[in-house]
Short mmCIF file of C-alpha atoms in Angstrom, two decimals:
data_model
loop_
_atom_site.label_atom_id
_atom_site.label_comp_id
_atom_site.label_asym_id
_atom_site.label_seq_id
_atom_site.Cartn_x
_atom_site.Cartn_y
_atom_site.Cartn_z
CA UNK A 1 97.33 96.09 92.62
CA UNK A 2 99.63 93.70 94.50
CA UNK A 3 101.60 91.25 92.34
CA UNK A 4 103.41 88.25 93.80
CA UNK A 5 105.83 86.41 91.52
CA UNK A 6 107.94 83.36 92.21
CA UNK A 7 109.70 80.36 90.76
CA UNK A 8 109.44 76.78 91.93
CA UNK A 9 112.33 74.55 90.96
CA UNK A 10 112.39 71.50 93.24
CA UNK A 11 110.55 68.25 92.80
CA UNK A 12 109.46 67.05 96.22
CA UNK A 13 109.27 63.32 96.96
CA UNK A 14 107.89 61.63 100.04
CA UNK A 15 108.12 57.90 100.71
CA UNK A 16 105.79 56.91 103.50
CA UNK A 17 103.96 53.73 104.49
CA UNK A 18 104.50 52.01 101.15
CA UNK A 19 103.46 54.86 98.86
CA UNK A 20 105.30 57.67 97.11
CA UNK A 21 104.02 61.21 96.64
CA UNK A 22 105.72 63.39 94.04
CA UNK A 23 104.96 67.07 93.36
CA UNK A 24 105.97 68.09 89.88
CA UNK A 25 104.77 71.66 89.81
CA UNK A 26 107.74 73.67 88.55
CA UNK A 27 108.30 76.96 86.76
CA UNK A 28 107.28 80.53 87.33
CA UNK A 29 104.00 81.69 88.81
CA UNK A 30 102.27 85.01 89.37
CA UNK A 31 99.28 86.07 91.45
CA UNK A 32 97.64 89.51 91.40
CA UNK A 33 95.37 90.98 94.06
CA UNK A 34 93.36 94.20 93.96
CA UNK A 35 93.95 96.22 97.10
CA UNK A 36 91.24 98.37 98.68
CA UNK A 37 91.56 102.16 98.84
CA UNK A 38 92.17 101.86 102.60
CA UNK A 39 95.43 99.88 102.14
CA UNK A 40 98.63 101.62 103.25
CA UNK A 41 100.76 100.61 100.25
CA UNK A 42 103.86 102.39 101.60
CA UNK A 43 104.05 100.05 104.61
CA UNK A 44 103.37 96.61 103.11
CA UNK A 45 105.70 93.99 104.56
CA UNK A 46 106.43 90.42 103.45
CA UNK A 47 108.43 87.58 104.96
CA UNK A 48 109.02 83.97 104.05
CA UNK A 49 109.77 81.11 106.44
CA UNK A 50 109.66 77.35 105.85
CA UNK A 51 108.01 77.77 102.45
CA UNK A 52 105.21 80.02 103.73
CA UNK A 53 104.89 83.61 102.49
CA UNK A 54 103.28 86.06 104.92
CA UNK A 55 102.20 89.45 103.55
CA UNK A 56 101.03 92.17 105.96
CA UNK A 57 98.97 95.02 104.47
CA UNK A 58 98.11 97.66 107.07
CA UNK A 59 95.15 100.02 106.74
CA UNK A 60 95.56 103.76 106.40
CA UNK A 61 94.80 105.73 109.55
CA UNK A 62 91.34 107.21 109.16
CA UNK A 63 90.28 110.54 110.57
CA UNK A 64 88.10 109.91 113.60
CA UNK A 65 85.20 112.21 114.44
CA UNK A 66 86.02 114.67 117.17
CA UNK A 67 83.53 115.75 119.85
CA UNK A 68 83.53 119.45 120.74
CA UNK A 69 81.79 120.66 123.88
CA UNK A 70 79.95 123.98 123.45
CA UNK A 71 79.26 125.87 126.67
CA UNK A 72 76.40 128.33 126.90
CA UNK A 73 77.47 131.88 127.75
#
């Protein structure tokens, strides 16, 4: 289970072309995501830039089938 928690404190205002837009969403938030069995939870990375959170969840390396050549004696 991946849990992302945060807190939003600012009220954003935009005045443009004669109208005003105000975002009033403040306070704490939490989101939870179920991760698949193939997720490599030891190597999850997250970064934030310009208000955008990017979370990278790599997959576990899976064992690939191996071909073995059998020569007739």
